[in-house]
Short mmCIF file of C-alpha atoms in Angstrom, two decimals:
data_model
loop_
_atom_site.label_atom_id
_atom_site.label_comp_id
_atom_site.label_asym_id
_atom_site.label_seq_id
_atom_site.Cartn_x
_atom_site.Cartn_y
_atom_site.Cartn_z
CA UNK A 28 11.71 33.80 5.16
CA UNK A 29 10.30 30.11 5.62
CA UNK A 30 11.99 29.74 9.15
CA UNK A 31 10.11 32.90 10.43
CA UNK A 32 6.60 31.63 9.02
CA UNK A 33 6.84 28.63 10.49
CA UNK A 34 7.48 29.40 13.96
CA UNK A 35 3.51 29.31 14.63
CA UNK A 36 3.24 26.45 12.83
CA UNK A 37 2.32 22.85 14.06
CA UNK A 38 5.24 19.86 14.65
CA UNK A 39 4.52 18.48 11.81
CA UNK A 40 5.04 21.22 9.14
CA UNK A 41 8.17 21.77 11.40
CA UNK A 42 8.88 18.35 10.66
CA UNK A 43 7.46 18.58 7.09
CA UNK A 44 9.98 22.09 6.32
CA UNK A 45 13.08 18.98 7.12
CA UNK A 46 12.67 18.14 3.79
CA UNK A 47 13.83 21.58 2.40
CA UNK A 48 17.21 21.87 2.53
CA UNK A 49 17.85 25.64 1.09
CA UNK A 50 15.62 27.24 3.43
CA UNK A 51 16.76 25.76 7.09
CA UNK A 52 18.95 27.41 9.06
CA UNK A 53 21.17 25.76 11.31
CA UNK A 54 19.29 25.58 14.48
CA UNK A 55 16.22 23.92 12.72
CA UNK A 56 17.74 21.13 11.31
CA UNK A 57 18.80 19.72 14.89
CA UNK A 58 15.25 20.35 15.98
CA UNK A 59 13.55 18.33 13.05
CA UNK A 60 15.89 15.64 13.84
CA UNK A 61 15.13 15.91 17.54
CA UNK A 62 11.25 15.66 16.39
CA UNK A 63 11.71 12.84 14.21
CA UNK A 64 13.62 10.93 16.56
CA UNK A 65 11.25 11.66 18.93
CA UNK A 66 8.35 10.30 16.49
CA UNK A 67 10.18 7.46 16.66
CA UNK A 68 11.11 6.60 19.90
CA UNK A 69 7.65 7.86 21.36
CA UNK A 70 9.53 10.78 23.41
CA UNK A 71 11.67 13.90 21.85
CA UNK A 72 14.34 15.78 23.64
CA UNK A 73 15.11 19.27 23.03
CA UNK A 74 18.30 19.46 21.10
CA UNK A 75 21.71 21.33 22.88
CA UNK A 76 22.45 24.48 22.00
CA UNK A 77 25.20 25.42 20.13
CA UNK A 78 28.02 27.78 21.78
CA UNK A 79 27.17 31.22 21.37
CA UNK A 80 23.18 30.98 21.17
CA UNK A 81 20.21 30.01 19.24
CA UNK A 82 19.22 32.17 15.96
CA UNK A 83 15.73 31.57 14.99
CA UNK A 84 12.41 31.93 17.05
CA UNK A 85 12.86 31.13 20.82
CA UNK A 86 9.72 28.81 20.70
CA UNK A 87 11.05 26.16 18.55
CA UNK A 88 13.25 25.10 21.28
CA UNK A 89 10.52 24.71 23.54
CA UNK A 90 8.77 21.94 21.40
CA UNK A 91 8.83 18.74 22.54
CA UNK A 92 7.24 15.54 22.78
CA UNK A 93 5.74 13.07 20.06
CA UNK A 94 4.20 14.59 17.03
CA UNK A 95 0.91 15.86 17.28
CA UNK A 96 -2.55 13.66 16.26
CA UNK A 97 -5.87 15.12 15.40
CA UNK A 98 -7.43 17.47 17.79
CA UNK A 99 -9.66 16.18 21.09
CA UNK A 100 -13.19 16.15 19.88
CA UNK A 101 -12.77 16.17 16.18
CA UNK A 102 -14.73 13.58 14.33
CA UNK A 103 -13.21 10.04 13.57
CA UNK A 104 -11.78 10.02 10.06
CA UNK A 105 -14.06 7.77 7.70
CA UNK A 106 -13.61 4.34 7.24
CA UNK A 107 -10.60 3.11 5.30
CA UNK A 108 -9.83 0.15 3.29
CA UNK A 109 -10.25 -2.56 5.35
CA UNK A 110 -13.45 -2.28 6.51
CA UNK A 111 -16.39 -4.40 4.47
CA UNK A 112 -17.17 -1.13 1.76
CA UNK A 113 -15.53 -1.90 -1.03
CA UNK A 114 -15.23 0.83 -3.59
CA UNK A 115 -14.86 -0.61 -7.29
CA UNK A 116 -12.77 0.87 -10.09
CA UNK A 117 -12.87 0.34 -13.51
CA UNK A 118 -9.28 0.16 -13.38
CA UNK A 119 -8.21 -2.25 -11.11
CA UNK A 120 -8.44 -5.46 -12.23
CA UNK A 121 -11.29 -7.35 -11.88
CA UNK A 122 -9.63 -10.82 -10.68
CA UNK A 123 -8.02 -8.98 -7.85
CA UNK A 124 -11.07 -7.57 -6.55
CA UNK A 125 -13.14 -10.51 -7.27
CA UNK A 126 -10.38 -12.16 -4.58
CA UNK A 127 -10.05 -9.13 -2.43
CA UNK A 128 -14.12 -9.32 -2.27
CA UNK A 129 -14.08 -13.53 -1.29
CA UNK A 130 -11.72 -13.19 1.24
CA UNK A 131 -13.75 -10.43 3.27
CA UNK A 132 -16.96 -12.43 2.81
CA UNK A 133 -14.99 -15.61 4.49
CA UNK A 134 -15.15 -15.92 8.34
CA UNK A 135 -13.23 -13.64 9.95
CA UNK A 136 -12.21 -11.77 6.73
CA UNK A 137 -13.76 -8.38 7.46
CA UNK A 138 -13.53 -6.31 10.58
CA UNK A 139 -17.00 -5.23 9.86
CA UNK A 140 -18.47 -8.71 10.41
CA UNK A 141 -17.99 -12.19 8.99
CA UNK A 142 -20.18 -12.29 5.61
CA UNK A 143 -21.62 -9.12 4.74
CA UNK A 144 -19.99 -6.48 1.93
CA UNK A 145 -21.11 -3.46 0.54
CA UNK A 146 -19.99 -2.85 -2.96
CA UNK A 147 -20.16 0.93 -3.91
CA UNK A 148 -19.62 1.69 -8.13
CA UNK A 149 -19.91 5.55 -9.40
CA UNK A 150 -20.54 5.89 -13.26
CA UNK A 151 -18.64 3.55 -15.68
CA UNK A 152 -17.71 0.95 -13.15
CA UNK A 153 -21.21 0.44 -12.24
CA UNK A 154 -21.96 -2.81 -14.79
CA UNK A 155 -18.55 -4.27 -13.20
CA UNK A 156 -20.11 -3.64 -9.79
CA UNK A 157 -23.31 -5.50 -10.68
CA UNK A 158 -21.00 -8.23 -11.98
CA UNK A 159 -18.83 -8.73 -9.21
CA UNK A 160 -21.84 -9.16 -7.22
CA UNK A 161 -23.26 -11.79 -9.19
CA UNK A 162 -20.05 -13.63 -9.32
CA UNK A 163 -19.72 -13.69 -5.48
CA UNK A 164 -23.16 -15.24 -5.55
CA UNK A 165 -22.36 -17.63 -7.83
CA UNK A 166 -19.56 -18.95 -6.22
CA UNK A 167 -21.26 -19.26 -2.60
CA UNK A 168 -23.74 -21.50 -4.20
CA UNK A 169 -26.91 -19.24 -3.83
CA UNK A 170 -26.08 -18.81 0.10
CA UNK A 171 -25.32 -15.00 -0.62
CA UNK A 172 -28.08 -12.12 -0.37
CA UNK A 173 -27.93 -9.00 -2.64
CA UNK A 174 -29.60 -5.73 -1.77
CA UNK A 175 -28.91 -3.13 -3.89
CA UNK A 176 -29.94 0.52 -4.50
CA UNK A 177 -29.10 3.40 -6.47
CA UNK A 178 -28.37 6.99 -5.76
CA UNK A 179 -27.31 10.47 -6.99
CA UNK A 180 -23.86 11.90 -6.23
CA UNK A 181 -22.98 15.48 -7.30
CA UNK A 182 -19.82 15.91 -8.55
CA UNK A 183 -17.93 19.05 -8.85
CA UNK A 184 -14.98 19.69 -11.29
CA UNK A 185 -12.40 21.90 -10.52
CA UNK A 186 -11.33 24.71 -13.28
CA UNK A 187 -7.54 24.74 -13.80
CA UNK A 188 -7.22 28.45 -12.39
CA UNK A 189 -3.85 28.89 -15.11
CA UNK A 190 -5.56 28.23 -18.17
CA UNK A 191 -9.19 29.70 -17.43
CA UNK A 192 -9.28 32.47 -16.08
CA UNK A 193 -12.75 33.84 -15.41
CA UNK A 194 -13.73 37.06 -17.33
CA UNK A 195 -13.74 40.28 -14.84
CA UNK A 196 -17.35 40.67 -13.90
CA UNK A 197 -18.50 37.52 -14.51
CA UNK A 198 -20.62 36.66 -12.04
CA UNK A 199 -20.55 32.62 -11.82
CA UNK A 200 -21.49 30.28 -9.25
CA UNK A 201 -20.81 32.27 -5.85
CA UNK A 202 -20.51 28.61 -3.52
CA UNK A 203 -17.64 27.62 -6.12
CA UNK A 204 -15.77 31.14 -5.81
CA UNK A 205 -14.96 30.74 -9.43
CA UNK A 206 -12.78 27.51 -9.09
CA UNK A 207 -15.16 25.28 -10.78
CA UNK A 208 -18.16 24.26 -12.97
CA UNK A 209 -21.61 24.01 -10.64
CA UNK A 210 -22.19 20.56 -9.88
CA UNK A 211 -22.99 17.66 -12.03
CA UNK A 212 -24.56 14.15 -10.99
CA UNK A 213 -23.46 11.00 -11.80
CA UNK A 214 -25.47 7.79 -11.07
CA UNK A 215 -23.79 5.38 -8.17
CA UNK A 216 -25.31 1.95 -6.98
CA UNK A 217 -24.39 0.20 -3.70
CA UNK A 218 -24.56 -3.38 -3.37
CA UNK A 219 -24.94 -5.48 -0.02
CA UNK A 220 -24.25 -8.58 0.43
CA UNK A 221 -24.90 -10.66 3.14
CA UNK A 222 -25.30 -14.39 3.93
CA UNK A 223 -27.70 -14.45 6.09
CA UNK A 224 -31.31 -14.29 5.03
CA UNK A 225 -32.81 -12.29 4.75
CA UNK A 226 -30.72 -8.69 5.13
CA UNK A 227 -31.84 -6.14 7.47
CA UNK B 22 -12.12 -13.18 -34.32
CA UNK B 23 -9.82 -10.44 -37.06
CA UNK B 24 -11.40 -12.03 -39.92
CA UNK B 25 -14.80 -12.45 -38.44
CA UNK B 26 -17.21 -9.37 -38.59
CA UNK B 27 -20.60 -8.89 -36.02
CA UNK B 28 -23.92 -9.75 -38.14
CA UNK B 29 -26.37 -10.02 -35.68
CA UNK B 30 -26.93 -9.43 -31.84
CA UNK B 31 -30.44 -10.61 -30.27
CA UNK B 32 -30.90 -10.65 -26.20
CA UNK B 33 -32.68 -13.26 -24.76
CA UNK B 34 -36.17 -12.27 -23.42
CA UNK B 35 -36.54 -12.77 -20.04
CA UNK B 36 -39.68 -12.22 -17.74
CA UNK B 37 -39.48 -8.88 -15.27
CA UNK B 38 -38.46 -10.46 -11.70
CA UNK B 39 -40.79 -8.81 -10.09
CA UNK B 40 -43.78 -10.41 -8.62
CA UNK B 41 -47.59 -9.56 -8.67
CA UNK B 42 -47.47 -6.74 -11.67
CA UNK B 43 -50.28 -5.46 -13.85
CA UNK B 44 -50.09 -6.74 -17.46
CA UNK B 45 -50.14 -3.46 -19.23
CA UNK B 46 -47.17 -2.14 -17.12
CA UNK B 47 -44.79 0.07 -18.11
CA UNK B 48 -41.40 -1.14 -19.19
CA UNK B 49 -38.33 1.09 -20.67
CA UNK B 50 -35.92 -0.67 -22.56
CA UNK B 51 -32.70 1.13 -22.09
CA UNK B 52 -30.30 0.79 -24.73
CA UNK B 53 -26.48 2.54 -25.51
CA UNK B 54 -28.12 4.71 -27.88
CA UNK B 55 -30.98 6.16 -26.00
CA UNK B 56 -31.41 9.51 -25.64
CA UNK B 57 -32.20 10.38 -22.01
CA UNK B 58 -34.82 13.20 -23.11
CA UNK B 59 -37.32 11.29 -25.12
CA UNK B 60 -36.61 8.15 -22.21
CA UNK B 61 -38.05 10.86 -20.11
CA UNK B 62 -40.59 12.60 -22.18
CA UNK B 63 -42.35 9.34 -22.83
CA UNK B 64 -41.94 8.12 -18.71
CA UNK B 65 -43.70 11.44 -17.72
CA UNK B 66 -46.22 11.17 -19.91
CA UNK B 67 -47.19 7.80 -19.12
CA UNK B 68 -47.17 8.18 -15.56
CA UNK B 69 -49.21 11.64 -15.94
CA UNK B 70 -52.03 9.08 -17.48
CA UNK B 71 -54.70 8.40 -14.60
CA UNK B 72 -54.10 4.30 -13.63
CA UNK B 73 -50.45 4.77 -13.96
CA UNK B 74 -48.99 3.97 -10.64
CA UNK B 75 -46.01 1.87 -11.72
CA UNK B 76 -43.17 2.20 -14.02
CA UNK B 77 -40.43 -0.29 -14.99
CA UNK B 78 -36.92 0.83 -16.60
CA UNK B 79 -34.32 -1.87 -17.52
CA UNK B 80 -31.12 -2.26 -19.59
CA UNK B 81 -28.32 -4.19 -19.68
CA UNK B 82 -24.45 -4.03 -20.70
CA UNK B 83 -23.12 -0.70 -21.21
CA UNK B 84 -26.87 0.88 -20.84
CA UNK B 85 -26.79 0.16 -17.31
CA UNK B 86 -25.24 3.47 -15.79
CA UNK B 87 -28.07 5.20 -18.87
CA UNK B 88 -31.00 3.17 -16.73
CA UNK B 89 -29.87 4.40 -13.29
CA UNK B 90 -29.97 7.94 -14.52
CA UNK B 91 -33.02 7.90 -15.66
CA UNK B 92 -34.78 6.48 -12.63
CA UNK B 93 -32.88 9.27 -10.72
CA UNK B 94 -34.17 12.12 -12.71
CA UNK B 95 -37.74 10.18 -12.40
CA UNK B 96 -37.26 10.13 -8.35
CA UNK B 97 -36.25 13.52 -8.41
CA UNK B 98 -39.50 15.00 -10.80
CA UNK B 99 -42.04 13.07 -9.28
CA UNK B 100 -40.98 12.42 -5.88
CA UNK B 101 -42.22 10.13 -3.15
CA UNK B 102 -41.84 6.72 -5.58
CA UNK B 103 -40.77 3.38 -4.17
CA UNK B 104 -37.83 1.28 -5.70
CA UNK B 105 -36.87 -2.16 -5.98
CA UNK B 106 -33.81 -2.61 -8.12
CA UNK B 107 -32.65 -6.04 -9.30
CA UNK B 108 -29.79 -7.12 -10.33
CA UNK B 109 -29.00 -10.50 -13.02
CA UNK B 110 -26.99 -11.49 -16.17
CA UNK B 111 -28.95 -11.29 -19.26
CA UNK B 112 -27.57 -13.85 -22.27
CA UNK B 113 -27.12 -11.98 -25.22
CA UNK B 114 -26.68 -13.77 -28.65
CA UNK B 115 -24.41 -12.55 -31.37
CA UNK B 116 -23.90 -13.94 -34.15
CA UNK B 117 -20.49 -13.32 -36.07
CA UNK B 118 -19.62 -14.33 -40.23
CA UNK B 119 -16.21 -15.16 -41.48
CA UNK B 120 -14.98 -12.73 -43.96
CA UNK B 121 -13.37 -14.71 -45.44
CA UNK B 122 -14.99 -17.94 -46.88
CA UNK B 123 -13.46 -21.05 -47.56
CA UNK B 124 -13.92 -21.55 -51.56
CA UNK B 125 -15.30 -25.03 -51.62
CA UNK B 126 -17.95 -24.36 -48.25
CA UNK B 127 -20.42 -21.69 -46.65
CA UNK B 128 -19.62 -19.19 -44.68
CA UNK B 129 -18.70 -20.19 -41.42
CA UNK B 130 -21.08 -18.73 -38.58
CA UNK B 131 -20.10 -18.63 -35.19
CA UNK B 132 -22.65 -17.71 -32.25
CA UNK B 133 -21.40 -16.24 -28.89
CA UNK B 134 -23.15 -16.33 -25.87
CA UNK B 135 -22.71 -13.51 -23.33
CA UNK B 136 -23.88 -13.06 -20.19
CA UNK B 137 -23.81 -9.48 -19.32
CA UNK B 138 -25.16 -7.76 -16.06
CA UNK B 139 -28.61 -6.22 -16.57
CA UNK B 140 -30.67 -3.96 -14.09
CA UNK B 141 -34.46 -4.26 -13.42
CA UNK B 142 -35.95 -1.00 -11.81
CA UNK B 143 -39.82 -1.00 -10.31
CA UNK B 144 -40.72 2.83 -9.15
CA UNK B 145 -44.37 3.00 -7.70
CA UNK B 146 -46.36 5.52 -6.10
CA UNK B 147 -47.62 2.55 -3.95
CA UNK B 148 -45.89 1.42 -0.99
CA UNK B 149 -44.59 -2.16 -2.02
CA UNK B 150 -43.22 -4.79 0.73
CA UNK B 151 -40.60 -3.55 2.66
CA UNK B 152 -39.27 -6.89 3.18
CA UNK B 153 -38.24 -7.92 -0.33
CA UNK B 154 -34.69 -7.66 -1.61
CA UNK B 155 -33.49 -4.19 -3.37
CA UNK B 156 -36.49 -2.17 -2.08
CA UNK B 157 -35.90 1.07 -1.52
CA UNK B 158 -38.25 3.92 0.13
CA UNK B 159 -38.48 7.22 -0.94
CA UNK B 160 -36.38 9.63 -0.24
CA UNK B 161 -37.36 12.79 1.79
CA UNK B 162 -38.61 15.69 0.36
CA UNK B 163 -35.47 18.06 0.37
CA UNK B 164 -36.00 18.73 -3.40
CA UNK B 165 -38.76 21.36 -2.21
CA UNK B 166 -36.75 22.75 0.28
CA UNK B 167 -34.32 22.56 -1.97
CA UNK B 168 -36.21 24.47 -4.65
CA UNK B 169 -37.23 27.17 -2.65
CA UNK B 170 -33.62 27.71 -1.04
CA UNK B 171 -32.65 27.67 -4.79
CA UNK B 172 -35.52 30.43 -5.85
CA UNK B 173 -34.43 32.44 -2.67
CA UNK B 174 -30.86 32.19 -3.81
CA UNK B 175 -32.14 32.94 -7.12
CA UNK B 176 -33.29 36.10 -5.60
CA UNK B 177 -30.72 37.32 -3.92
CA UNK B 178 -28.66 36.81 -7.01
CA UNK B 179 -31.12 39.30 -8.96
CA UNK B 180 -29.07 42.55 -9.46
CA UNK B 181 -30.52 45.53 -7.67
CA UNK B 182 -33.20 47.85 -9.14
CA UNK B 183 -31.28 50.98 -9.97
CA UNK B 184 -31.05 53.54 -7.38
CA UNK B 185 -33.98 56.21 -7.13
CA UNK B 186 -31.53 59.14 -7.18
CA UNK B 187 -31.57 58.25 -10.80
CA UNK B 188 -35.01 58.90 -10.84
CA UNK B 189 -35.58 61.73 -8.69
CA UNK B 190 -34.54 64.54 -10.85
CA UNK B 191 -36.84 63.76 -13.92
CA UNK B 192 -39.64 62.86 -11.24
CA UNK B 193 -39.10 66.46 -9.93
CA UNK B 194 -39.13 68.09 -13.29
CA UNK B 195 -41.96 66.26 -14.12
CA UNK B 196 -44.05 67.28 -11.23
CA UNK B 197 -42.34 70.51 -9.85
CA UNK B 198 -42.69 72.33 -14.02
CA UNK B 199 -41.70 75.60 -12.57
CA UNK B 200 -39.03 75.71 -10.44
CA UNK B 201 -35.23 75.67 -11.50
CA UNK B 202 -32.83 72.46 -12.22
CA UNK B 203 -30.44 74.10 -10.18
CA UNK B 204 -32.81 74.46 -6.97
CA UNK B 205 -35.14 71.60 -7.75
CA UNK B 206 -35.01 69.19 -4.80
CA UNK B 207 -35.36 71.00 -1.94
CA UNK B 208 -38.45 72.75 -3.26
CA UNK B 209 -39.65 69.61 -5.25
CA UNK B 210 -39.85 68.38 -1.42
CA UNK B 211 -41.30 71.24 -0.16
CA UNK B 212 -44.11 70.92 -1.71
CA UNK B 213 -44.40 67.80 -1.16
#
């Protein structure tokens, strides 16, 4: 049963289990709501039992507090949106990042430092990275450096387990444990730009 | 531009922006249509060619991703080659004819200008200046550990010679002629 499993597991799959109504039992949904009010709020109280005692595992009521972040000492999560890389699509459209890219060259605009950007394209957006960077240049008037360089990124593609299923005894790649093709490259450039001269 | 068709498509020649080059330099003209393999085949076999210390790949429009590639593979067979990379628009000229005439004139030409991004690549077994926009150095030389990770792997993905026990009984009969099948390894060892 799905209340049993998840008596070892963390707040938030506690929390996350909420969400499905046809497995809780009764004493789990006042504890989810005790946890979610308590993400709210900052601080969570352990919900009242009801007359005649608790079903369920006995360590669920002694939960409390806000929900849990990443453990002490893991490494910092990689830089998000926000930051000066900006990572170009051939989907999105071209005006929008051609504005997203001006205003975190403008003063102030990027956390990462007033005029510099890194443009990053993989494959087929490439050509639209090389012309976004040229645009930006034209439009600061020749007061923008570019640096770029090119690189190698291995790609991996996963096998949908359902349709192909791997022969017995095949042998296959043993680092993909038969989930996917070995690795294939795919040319990426990265683009910095900068406005003061030259860049380090 | 429905009852126009394409005739004609020129770029515009434009010299290499790098500085200080040997005349009789190598450049690879990338196009769509290129085949990576005889790119390559011809690259290596130029740069095999004593005096051959620098190599220049460029291409434009949709050839672009084609040209990175190929400097990649390049960097990754030879090893230990310096890069600058530039980046520009190259005009390209195309010329497109109306289908459909007007009775009493000519045909109506129409010429379009495009400027499309292009890449310049420079890859040199000399060092070049450090200082100069796009360089970059070569990269460290994990291929050849790598490689031989790869041939150890290799290795230890060879199945197993078959076991000896296979062997032993024919060895035995081979060497031991007299004594019984039934009784043959513990006096085949014997005598040994």
């Amino acid at each position: 049963m799905g209340v049993a499993t998840s008596a070892a597991c963390s707040r938030y799959a506690c929390v996350k289990e909420a969400w499905l109504p046809l497995r809780l039992s009764h004493a789990i949904i006042p504890a989810a709501g005790a946890l979610i009010n308590g993400m709210s709020s900052g601080r969570a109280t352990a919900p009242s039992p009801p007359p005649g005692g608790l079903p369920g595992p006995p360590s669920r009521r002694r939960r409390r507090g806000p929900a849990p972040g990443p453990p002490p000492g893991s490494p910092s999560p990689p830089a998000v949106p926000g930051s000066n890389d900006v990572f170009v699509t051939s989907r999105s459209d071209f005006r929008a990042q051609l504005r997203r890219c001006q205003r975190l060259l403008a003063p102030g605009g990027g956390p990462g430092g007033p005029g510099e950007l890194r443009l990053h394209g993989l494959g087929l957006a490439v050509p639209r990275t090389i012309n976004l960077a040229l645009q930006l240049q034209a439009g600061a008037g020749g007061a923008l450096r570019l640096h770029a360089s090119t690189s190698s990124v291995p790609l991996r593609d996963r096998r949908d387990r359902h349709r192909d299923r791997p022969e017995r005894g095949h042998s296959g790649d043993p680092e993909d444990g038969g989930d996917g093709d070995p690795p294939r490259h795919n040319s990426a450039i990265h683009i910095r730009l900068c406005r003061e001269a030259p860049c380090a | 531009m429905e009852n126009f068709r394409k005739v004609r498509t020129s770029e515009e020649e434009m010299p290499l922006p790098f500085p200080d080059l040997p005349p009789d330099v190598v450049e690879m003209k990338v196009k769509e249509g290129s085949k990576i393999r005889n790119l390559m085949n011809f690259a290596m076999a130029q740069m095999e060619l004593k005096g051959r210390r620098q190599i220049v790949f460029s291409g434009c429009g949709r050839a672009v991703t084609k040209t990175i590639t190929c400097v990649e593979i390049m960097k990754r067979k030879l090893g230990g080659l310096h890069q600058v990379t530039k980046v520009r628009y190259k005009t390209v000229l195309e010329v497109w004819e109306s289908q459909d005439p007007l009775p009493d004139g000519p045909a109506q030409n129409l010429t379009v200008h495009k400027n499309v991004p292009s890449i310049c690549i420079l890859l040199s077994r000399d060092p070049l200046d450090p200082n100069q926009t796009g360089y970059q150095p070569p990269e460290p030389r994990h291929e050849a550990g790598e490689d031989t990770l790869g041939s150890s792997s290799k290795g230890l993905k060879r199945p197993l010679p078959p076991p000896c026990e296979e062997l032993l009984p024919k060895k035995l009969q081979v060497q031991v002629s007299d004594s019984p099948r039934g009784t043959g390894t513990t006096a085949g060892q014997q005598d040994h």
